[in-house]
Amino acid sequence: MKTRIGTIVGWICVSLVAALTIFSAIMEFVPLTDPAMIDFATRLGVIDIAYQLGIAKLILVTLYIIPRTSTVGFVLMVGYFGGALATNITHGFMFAEYAPLVVAMVVMTIGAYFRNPELLYRLQGKKI
């Protein structure tokens, strides 16, 4: 059973992650001029596919925000952020450089716990 506080916490978490992801997606469309950012994108290997990543982020965050598709959006966002985290780790980045991804995944999980309780039931093997 959902409580009012749980609903509020869920929507706050969703709003934070969605705002940061939308900002990140918009920044994918902005040309890089700072040499440090060009070096970062080159080291990461995403400089040639920035537009495609921006479009993918916008689609995922749209699915994540809409209540009817939020479960699918959550699973896809976790997959996207997990892939980004794995890429950062395997390319030798320091923890401070990929810590925002870890924080975003934790906030997403907290939001999903309160917003989509059916996910927990499915993981435990219970019927809804």
PDB file of N, CA, C and O in Angstrom, residues 3 6 41 43 67-70 87-88 94 97 99-100 103 105 121 124-125 128:
ATOM      1  N   THR A   3       1.880   5.083   0.647  1.00  0.00           N
ATOM      2  CA  THR A   3       1.580   6.162   1.581  1.00  0.00           C
ATOM      3  C   THR A   3       1.865   7.490   0.904  1.00  0.00           C
ATOM      4  O   THR A   3       2.544   7.554  -0.116  1.00  0.00           O
ATOM      5  N   GLY A   6       5.597   8.219   1.000  1.00  0.00           N
ATOM      6  CA  GLY A   6       6.284   7.400   0.010  1.00  0.00           C
ATOM      7  C   GLY A   6       6.113   7.929  -1.398  1.00  0.00           C
ATOM      8  O   GLY A   6       7.048   7.928  -2.197  1.00  0.00           O
ATOM      9  N   ALA A  41      35.720  13.451 -23.147  1.00  0.00           N
ATOM     10  CA  ALA A  41      34.866  12.715 -24.081  1.00  0.00           C
ATOM     11  C   ALA A  41      35.682  11.778 -24.964  1.00  0.00           C
ATOM     12  O   ALA A  41      35.235  10.684 -25.293  1.00  0.00           O
ATOM     13  N   ARG A  43      38.637  10.375 -24.091  1.00  0.00           N
ATOM     14  CA  ARG A  43      39.056   9.259 -23.224  1.00  0.00           C
ATOM     15  C   ARG A  43      37.921   8.267 -23.003  1.00  0.00           C
ATOM     16  O   ARG A  43      38.144   7.064 -22.911  1.00  0.00           O
ATOM     17  N   PRO A  67       4.154   7.777 -15.525  1.00  0.00           N
ATOM     18  CA  PRO A  67       3.820   6.735 -14.542  1.00  0.00           C
ATOM     19  C   PRO A  67       3.486   5.375 -15.161  1.00  0.00           C
ATOM     20  O   PRO A  67       3.869   4.335 -14.622  1.00  0.00           O
ATOM     21  N   ARG A  68       2.819   5.363 -16.275  1.00  0.00           N
ATOM     22  CA  ARG A  68       2.412   4.090 -16.887  1.00  0.00           C
ATOM     23  C   ARG A  68       3.610   3.291 -17.415  1.00  0.00           C
ATOM     24  O   ARG A  68       3.580   2.070 -17.463  1.00  0.00           O
ATOM     25  N   THR A  69       4.669   3.968 -17.821  1.00  0.00           N
ATOM     26  CA  THR A  69       5.851   3.295 -18.357  1.00  0.00           C
ATOM     27  C   THR A  69       7.056   3.407 -17.421  1.00  0.00           C
ATOM     28  O   THR A  69       8.175   3.130 -17.826  1.00  0.00           O
ATOM     29  N   SER A  70       6.821   3.786 -16.171  1.00  0.00           N
ATOM     30  CA  SER A  70       7.938   4.045 -15.260  1.00  0.00           C
ATOM     31  C   SER A  70       8.735   2.787 -14.913  1.00  0.00           C
ATOM     32  O   SER A  70       9.944   2.869 -14.703  1.00  0.00           O
ATOM     33  N   THR A  87      31.716   1.596 -18.264  1.00  0.00           N
ATOM     34  CA  THR A  87      32.638   2.245 -19.186  1.00  0.00           C
ATOM     35  C   THR A  87      33.630   3.127 -18.438  1.00  0.00           C
ATOM     36  O   THR A  87      34.830   3.113 -18.721  1.00  0.00           O
ATOM     37  N   ASN A  88      33.132   3.896 -17.469  1.00  0.00           N
ATOM     38  CA  ASN A  88      34.020   4.752 -16.682  1.00  0.00           C
ATOM     39  C   ASN A  88      35.035   3.934 -15.893  1.00  0.00           C
ATOM     40  O   ASN A  88      36.217   4.295 -15.832  1.00  0.00           O
ATOM     41  N   MET A  94      38.900   7.947 -12.164  1.00  0.00           N
ATOM     42  CA  MET A  94      38.917   7.973 -10.707  1.00  0.00           C
ATOM     43  C   MET A  94      37.482   7.940 -10.189  1.00  0.00           C
ATOM     44  O   MET A  94      36.555   8.313 -10.892  1.00  0.00           O
ATOM     45  N   GLU A  97      35.240  10.939 -10.542  1.00  0.00           N
ATOM     46  CA  GLU A  97      34.731  11.248 -11.873  1.00  0.00           C
ATOM     47  C   GLU A  97      33.443  10.493 -12.194  1.00  0.00           C
ATOM     48  O   GLU A  97      32.642  10.954 -12.998  1.00  0.00           O
ATOM     49  N   ALA A  99      31.437   9.144  -9.546  1.00  0.00           N
ATOM     50  CA  ALA A  99      30.590   9.136  -8.352  1.00  0.00           C
ATOM     51  C   ALA A  99      29.168   9.641  -8.632  1.00  0.00           C
ATOM     52  O   ALA A  99      28.208   9.097  -8.068  1.00  0.00           O
ATOM     53  N   PRO A 100      28.979  10.657  -9.490  1.00  0.00           N
ATOM     54  CA  PRO A 100      27.594  11.079  -9.776  1.00  0.00           C
ATOM     55  C   PRO A 100      26.729   9.964 -10.369  1.00  0.00           C
ATOM     56  O   PRO A 100      25.528   9.915 -10.116  1.00  0.00           O
ATOM     57  N   VAL A 103      25.614   7.860  -7.379  1.00  0.00           N
ATOM     58  CA  VAL A 103      24.581   8.579  -6.629  1.00  0.00           C
ATOM     59  C   VAL A 103      23.259   8.550  -7.391  1.00  0.00           C
ATOM     60  O   VAL A 103      22.187   8.314  -6.802  1.00  0.00           O
ATOM     61  N   MET A 105      22.198   6.319  -9.489  1.00  0.00           N
ATOM     62  CA  MET A 105      21.623   4.973  -9.435  1.00  0.00           C
ATOM     63  C   MET A 105      21.004   4.687  -8.067  1.00  0.00           C
ATOM     64  O   MET A 105      19.956   4.042  -7.982  1.00  0.00           O
ATOM     65  N   TYR A 121       8.071  -6.745  -5.268  1.00  0.00           N
ATOM     66  CA  TYR A 121       7.290  -7.978  -5.202  1.00  0.00           C
ATOM     67  C   TYR A 121       7.788  -8.992  -6.226  1.00  0.00           C
ATOM     68  O   TYR A 121       7.893 -10.176  -5.942  1.00  0.00           O
ATOM     69  N   GLN A 124      11.016 -10.579  -5.087  1.00  0.00           N
ATOM     70  CA  GLN A 124      10.801 -11.526  -3.989  1.00  0.00           C
ATOM     71  C   GLN A 124       9.981 -12.735  -4.408  1.00  0.00           C
ATOM     72  O   GLN A 124       9.799 -13.665  -3.643  1.00  0.00           O
ATOM     73  N   GLY A 125       9.450 -12.732  -5.627  1.00  0.00           N
ATOM     74  CA  GLY A 125       8.662 -13.836  -6.128  1.00  0.00           C
ATOM     75  C   GLY A 125       7.227 -13.842  -5.621  1.00  0.00           C
ATOM     76  O   GLY A 125       6.551 -14.871  -5.696  1.00  0.00           O
ATOM     77  N   ILE A 128       1.408  -9.817  -7.043  1.00  0.00           N
ATOM     78  CA  ILE A 128       0.985  -8.432  -6.768  1.00  0.00           C
ATOM     79  C   ILE A 128      -0.444  -8.411  -6.263  1.00  0.00           C
ATOM     80  O   ILE A 128      -1.313  -9.037  -6.679  1.00  0.00           O
TER      81      ILE A 128
END
